[in-house]
Coordinates of C-alpha atoms and ligand atoms in Angstrom, one line a residue:
M1 CA 111.1 78.7 110.1
K2 CA 112.2 81.7 112.2
A3 CA 109.9 83.0 114.8
I4 CA 108.8 86.7 114.5
R5 CA 110.4 88.3 117.5
K6 CA 110.9 92.0 116.4
A7 CA 109.0 94.9 115.2
V8 CA 110.0 98.2 113.6
I9 CA 107.9 101.1 114.2
P10 CA 109.0 104.1 112.2
V11 CA 108.1 107.5 113.8
A12 CA 110.3 109.9 112.3
G13 CA 107.8 111.6 110.1
L14 CA 107.1 115.3 110.5
G15 CA 103.1 115.1 111.0
T16 CA 102.4 117.9 108.9
R17 CA 98.8 116.7 108.3
F18 CA 98.1 117.5 111.9
L19 CA 99.7 121.1 112.3
P20 CA 99.4 123.0 114.4
A21 CA 98.8 120.2 117.1
T22 CA 102.0 118.6 116.0
K23 CA 104.2 121.6 116.0
A24 CA 105.8 120.9 119.3
I25 CA 104.9 117.4 120.0
P26 CA 105.3 114.3 118.0
K27 CA 102.1 113.3 116.4
E28 CA 102.4 109.8 117.9
M29 CA 101.9 111.4 121.3
L30 CA 98.4 112.7 120.4
T31 CA 96.1 111.1 122.8
I32 CA 93.3 108.7 122.1
V33 CA 91.2 108.6 125.2
D34 CA 93.8 108.2 127.9
R35 CA 96.9 107.2 126.2
P36 CA 99.0 108.4 123.1
T37 CA 98.5 106.6 119.9
I38 CA 102.1 105.0 119.9
Q39 CA 100.9 103.1 123.0
Y40 CA 98.1 101.4 121.3
I41 CA 100.7 100.4 118.6
V42 CA 103.2 99.1 121.1
E43 CA 100.4 97.2 122.9
E44 CA 99.4 95.5 119.8
A45 CA 102.9 94.4 119.1
V46 CA 103.2 93.0 122.7
A47 CA 100.0 91.3 122.5
S48 CA 101.2 89.6 119.4
G49 CA 104.2 88.2 121.2
I50 CA 106.8 90.7 119.8
E51 CA 109.8 90.8 122.4
E52 CA 111.6 93.9 120.8
I53 CA 110.5 97.2 119.3
I54 CA 112.8 99.0 117.1
L55 CA 111.6 102.9 116.9
V56 CA 113.1 104.8 114.0
T57 CA 113.1 108.2 115.1
S58 CA 114.2 111.8 114.0
A59 CA 114.9 115.0 115.8
G60 CA 112.1 116.2 118.3
K61 CA 110.8 112.7 119.0
S62 CA 112.2 112.2 122.5
A63 CA 108.8 112.4 124.2
I64 CA 108.2 108.9 122.6
E65 CA 111.0 107.5 124.3
N66 CA 110.4 109.2 127.7
H67 CA 106.9 108.0 127.4
F68 CA 108.2 104.2 127.5
D69 CA 111.2 104.8 130.0
Y70 CA 111.0 104.6 133.9
D71 CA 110.8 108.0 135.3
F72 CA 112.5 107.9 138.8
Q73 CA 111.2 111.4 139.9
L74 CA 107.6 110.7 139.0
D75 CA 107.7 107.4 140.7
T76 CA 109.2 108.7 143.7
V77 CA 106.6 111.3 144.0
L78 CA 103.7 109.0 143.4
K79 CA 105.2 106.6 145.8
D80 CA 105.3 109.5 148.5
R81 CA 101.7 110.1 147.7
N82 CA 100.5 106.8 148.1
K83 CA 99.2 106.8 144.4
I84 CA 99.6 103.0 144.1
Q85 CA 97.2 102.4 141.0
M86 CA 98.7 105.3 139.0
R87 CA 102.4 104.1 139.9
E88 CA 101.6 100.6 139.0
E89 CA 99.9 101.8 135.6
L90 CA 103.2 103.7 134.8
N91 CA 105.5 101.2 135.7
N92 CA 103.4 98.7 133.4
I93 CA 104.2 101.2 130.5
S94 CA 107.9 101.1 131.0
N95 CA 108.2 97.5 131.8
L96 CA 106.2 96.6 128.6
I97 CA 109.1 95.5 126.3
D98 CA 112.6 96.5 125.2
I99 CA 112.7 99.6 123.0
I100 CA 115.8 100.2 121.0
S101 CA 115.8 103.5 119.0
V102 CA 117.7 104.2 115.7
R103 CA 117.6 107.7 114.1
Q104 CA 116.6 108.5 110.4
K105 CA 118.8 111.6 109.9
E106 CA 117.3 112.7 106.7
P107 CA 113.2 112.5 105.9
L108 CA 114.2 110.2 102.7
G109 CA 110.8 108.0 102.9
L110 CA 109.5 105.2 104.5
G111 CA 111.5 102.7 102.8
H112 CA 114.5 104.5 104.0
A113 CA 113.3 104.7 107.5
I114 CA 113.1 100.9 107.6
W115 CA 116.5 100.4 106.1
M116 CA 117.9 102.3 109.1
A117 CA 116.7 99.4 111.4
R118 CA 118.5 97.0 109.4
N119 CA 121.4 96.2 111.9
V120 CA 119.2 96.0 114.7
V121 CA 116.8 93.5 113.1
G122 CA 119.6 91.3 111.7
D123 CA 118.8 88.2 109.8
E124 CA 115.5 87.3 110.8
P125 CA 111.7 88.2 109.6
F126 CA 110.2 91.1 111.6
M127 CA 107.1 93.2 111.6
V128 CA 106.6 96.7 110.6
L129 CA 103.7 98.7 112.2
L130 CA 103.0 102.4 111.3
G131 CA 101.9 104.7 113.9
D132 CA 99.1 106.3 112.1
D133 CA 97.2 103.2 111.6
L134 CA 95.4 102.1 114.4
V135 CA 93.5 98.5 114.2
M136 CA 90.7 97.6 116.5
S137 CA 90.3 94.1 116.4
K138 CA 89.5 90.9 118.6
V139 CA 92.8 89.2 117.6
P140 CA 95.5 91.9 117.2
C141 CA 96.3 92.5 113.6
C142 CA 99.8 91.9 113.9
K143 CA 99.0 88.4 115.7
Q144 CA 96.7 87.5 112.8
M145 CA 99.5 88.1 110.4
I146 CA 102.1 86.1 112.6
Q147 CA 99.4 83.1 112.6
L148 CA 99.1 83.2 108.7
Y149 CA 102.8 83.7 108.4
E150 CA 103.4 80.2 110.4
E151 CA 101.2 78.6 107.7
V152 CA 102.6 80.5 104.2
G153 CA 106.2 81.3 105.5
E154 CA 106.7 84.4 103.4
S155 CA 106.2 88.0 103.7
I156 CA 102.7 89.5 104.3
V157 CA 101.1 92.9 103.8
A158 CA 97.9 93.8 105.8
V159 CA 95.2 95.0 103.1
Q160 CA 91.7 96.4 103.2
Q161 CA 89.4 97.3 100.7
V162 CA 89.0 101.0 99.9
P163 CA 86.6 103.2 97.6
M164 CA 88.2 103.3 94.0
E165 CA 88.1 107.2 94.3
Q166 CA 90.6 106.8 97.5
T167 CA 93.2 104.2 95.8
H168 CA 95.7 107.2 95.1
Q169 CA 96.2 107.5 98.9
Y170 CA 97.5 104.1 99.3
G171 CA 99.9 101.3 98.3
I172 CA 97.7 99.3 96.0
V173 CA 98.0 95.6 95.7
E174 CA 96.8 93.3 92.7
G175 CA 96.6 89.7 93.4
L176 CA 94.5 86.5 93.1
P177 CA 92.9 84.8 96.0
T178 CA 94.7 81.7 97.6
E179 CA 93.5 78.6 99.7
Y180 CA 94.0 80.6 102.7
E181 CA 91.0 82.6 104.0
R182 CA 91.1 86.3 103.1
T183 CA 94.7 85.8 101.7
Y184 CA 96.1 86.8 98.1
K185 CA 98.9 86.0 96.1
V186 CA 100.6 89.6 95.3
D187 CA 101.0 90.1 91.7
R188 CA 101.7 93.7 91.5
M189 CA 102.1 96.5 93.9
V190 CA 102.2 100.3 93.1
E191 CA 102.6 103.3 95.8
K192 CA 99.7 105.7 95.4
P193 CA 98.7 105.0 91.7
A194 CA 97.3 108.1 89.8
P195 CA 93.4 107.8 89.5
G196 CA 92.1 105.4 87.0
T197 CA 95.7 103.7 86.4
C198 CA 94.9 100.6 88.6
N199 CA 92.1 98.0 88.6
S200 CA 92.5 97.0 92.3
N201 CA 91.1 98.6 95.6
M202 CA 93.1 96.5 97.7
A203 CA 95.2 99.2 99.7
I204 CA 98.1 98.4 102.0
I205 CA 97.5 99.6 105.8
G206 CA 100.3 100.0 108.1
R207 CA 101.3 96.3 109.1
Y208 CA 103.6 94.3 107.3
L209 CA 105.5 91.1 108.1
L210 CA 108.9 90.9 106.1
M211 CA 111.7 88.7 105.3
P212 CA 114.9 90.2 106.1
E213 CA 115.8 90.2 102.4
I214 CA 113.6 93.3 102.1
F215 CA 116.8 95.1 103.2
E216 CA 118.8 94.0 100.2
F217 CA 116.0 95.5 97.9
L218 CA 115.6 98.9 100.2
E219 CA 119.4 99.4 99.7
K220 CA 118.7 99.4 95.9
T221 CA 115.4 101.1 95.7
T222 CA 115.8 104.8 94.1
P223 CA 113.4 107.3 94.9
G224 CA 109.9 106.8 93.5
H225 CA 106.4 108.4 94.3
G226 CA 107.0 111.8 95.8
G227 CA 110.7 111.7 95.5
E228 CA 111.0 109.4 98.4
I229 CA 112.4 105.9 98.8
Q230 CA 109.1 104.0 99.0
L231 CA 108.8 100.7 100.8
T232 CA 106.1 99.6 98.3
D233 CA 108.8 99.7 95.6
A234 CA 111.1 97.4 97.7
L235 CA 108.3 95.0 98.2
L236 CA 107.3 94.7 94.9
A237 CA 111.0 93.4 94.2
L238 CA 110.9 91.2 97.4
S239 CA 107.7 89.8 96.1
N240 CA 109.0 89.1 92.5
K241 CA 111.7 87.3 94.1
R242 CA 110.3 85.1 96.7
G243 CA 106.4 85.6 96.6
M244 CA 104.4 87.6 98.9
Y245 CA 100.8 87.4 100.4
A246 CA 98.3 90.3 100.8
Y247 CA 95.9 89.5 103.7
E248 CA 92.6 91.1 104.5
F249 CA 92.7 91.5 108.3
N250 CA 89.9 91.2 110.6
G251 CA 89.1 94.3 112.4
K252 CA 88.8 98.1 111.9
R253 CA 91.4 100.5 110.8
Y254 CA 91.6 104.1 111.5
D255 CA 93.8 106.7 110.0
A256 CA 95.0 108.4 113.3
G257 CA 97.2 110.8 111.2
D258 CA 94.2 112.3 109.8
K259 CA 91.9 114.7 111.5
L260 CA 88.8 113.1 110.7
G261 CA 90.4 109.5 111.3
Y262 CA 91.7 110.6 114.6
L263 CA 88.2 111.8 115.8
K264 CA 86.6 108.3 114.9
A265 CA 89.1 106.5 116.7
I266 CA 88.7 108.6 119.9
V267 CA 84.8 108.0 119.5
D268 CA 85.3 104.2 118.9
F269 CA 87.8 103.7 121.6
A270 CA 86.4 105.7 124.0
L271 CA 83.1 103.5 123.5
S272 CA 84.9 100.4 124.2
H273 CA 86.8 101.7 127.2
N274 CA 86.1 99.7 130.4
A275 CA 85.4 102.9 132.6
L276 CA 84.5 105.3 130.2
G277 CA 82.6 103.4 127.7
K278 CA 79.1 103.4 129.4
P279 CA 79.0 107.1 130.6
F280 CA 80.2 108.2 127.1
R281 CA 77.7 106.0 125.3
E282 CA 75.1 108.0 127.2
Y283 CA 76.6 111.1 126.4
L284 CA 76.8 110.4 122.7
L285 CA 73.0 109.2 122.5
S286 CA 72.3 112.7 123.7
V287 CA 74.3 114.4 121.4
C288 CA 72.7 112.3 118.5
N289 CA 69.1 113.3 120.0
N290 CA 70.1 116.9 119.8
I291 CA 71.3 116.7 116.5
A292 CA 68.3 114.7 115.2
K293 CA 65.9 117.5 116.7
Q294 CA 68.0 120.1 114.8
Ligands
LIG1 C1 102.2 104.7 103.6 C2 102.6 103.6 102.6 C3 101.5 103.3 101.7 C4 100.5 102.6 102.6 C5 100.1 103.6 103.9 C6 99.1 103.1 104.9 O1 101.9 105.7 103.1 O2 103.6 104.2 101.9 O3 101.7 102.4 100.8 O4 99.2 102.4 102.0 O5 101.2 104.0 104.5 O6 98.6 104.0 105.8 P1 101.7 107.1 104.0 O7 100.3 107.3 104.7 O8 102.7 107.2 105.1 O9 101.9 108.3 102.8

């Protein structure tokens, strides 16, 4: 069984859900407490043992690459000013992991974005992490999936149960429970089903562990939901050929690409922040008291 060493993070999306904030900056650079959302995603991958990140980018996304790069000028200024801790923190970011970028030249869909990474991924299983989905958990979500892969040896999609009236916002999986905890064998999968057209509320969230054969299926996938090349359609084909598991991960997922989801993430990540957690909690309690009095 081949080890999981690489992770693809598609960051080519326009971020229209977050305009006007994302007019001039990539949505992945929006800050949650003290770092951009993309850094949480990269840190999750690193904490799960990933050795190489492949970013699928588009025009206007260079701030993401710069964020993980070494900035000689800034480093020199911090050194001259004796800002030791800040210097160390910034250098830790640029030393986190090897990052390779490939370009998605046209916005043809998530499936197409992943397909752009095929030559860099090569013939080995890999992770996909979507930048909008932040997961707070004891064991990183990506690591939980790698641990399951070590038992089942097949592709895995992370899922969570959502209210039935929200199923049209997600890729939805139908499947039967297996002998592995919180794990289902995928039967059927459909991208953003119209309300009332599916019986399952198991929604795919943005973490996938995929066999390299996915690229063969992506190559053949024709535009699906919304006229885009959907990863979910290629996943179903891969699942029909060699089987696939859906895993209800342990943890809490935030849709950081949505304004309310982003606010919830800020509150929870601030509450669990080492230095800010305690004073922020006190502030939040005072806000709650004021609201209760109104
Ligand atoms: C993508 C996937 C969808 C998945 C979702 C999770 O959709 O296509 O299957 O459920 O991410 O966030 P998007 O939200 O990019 O439209």
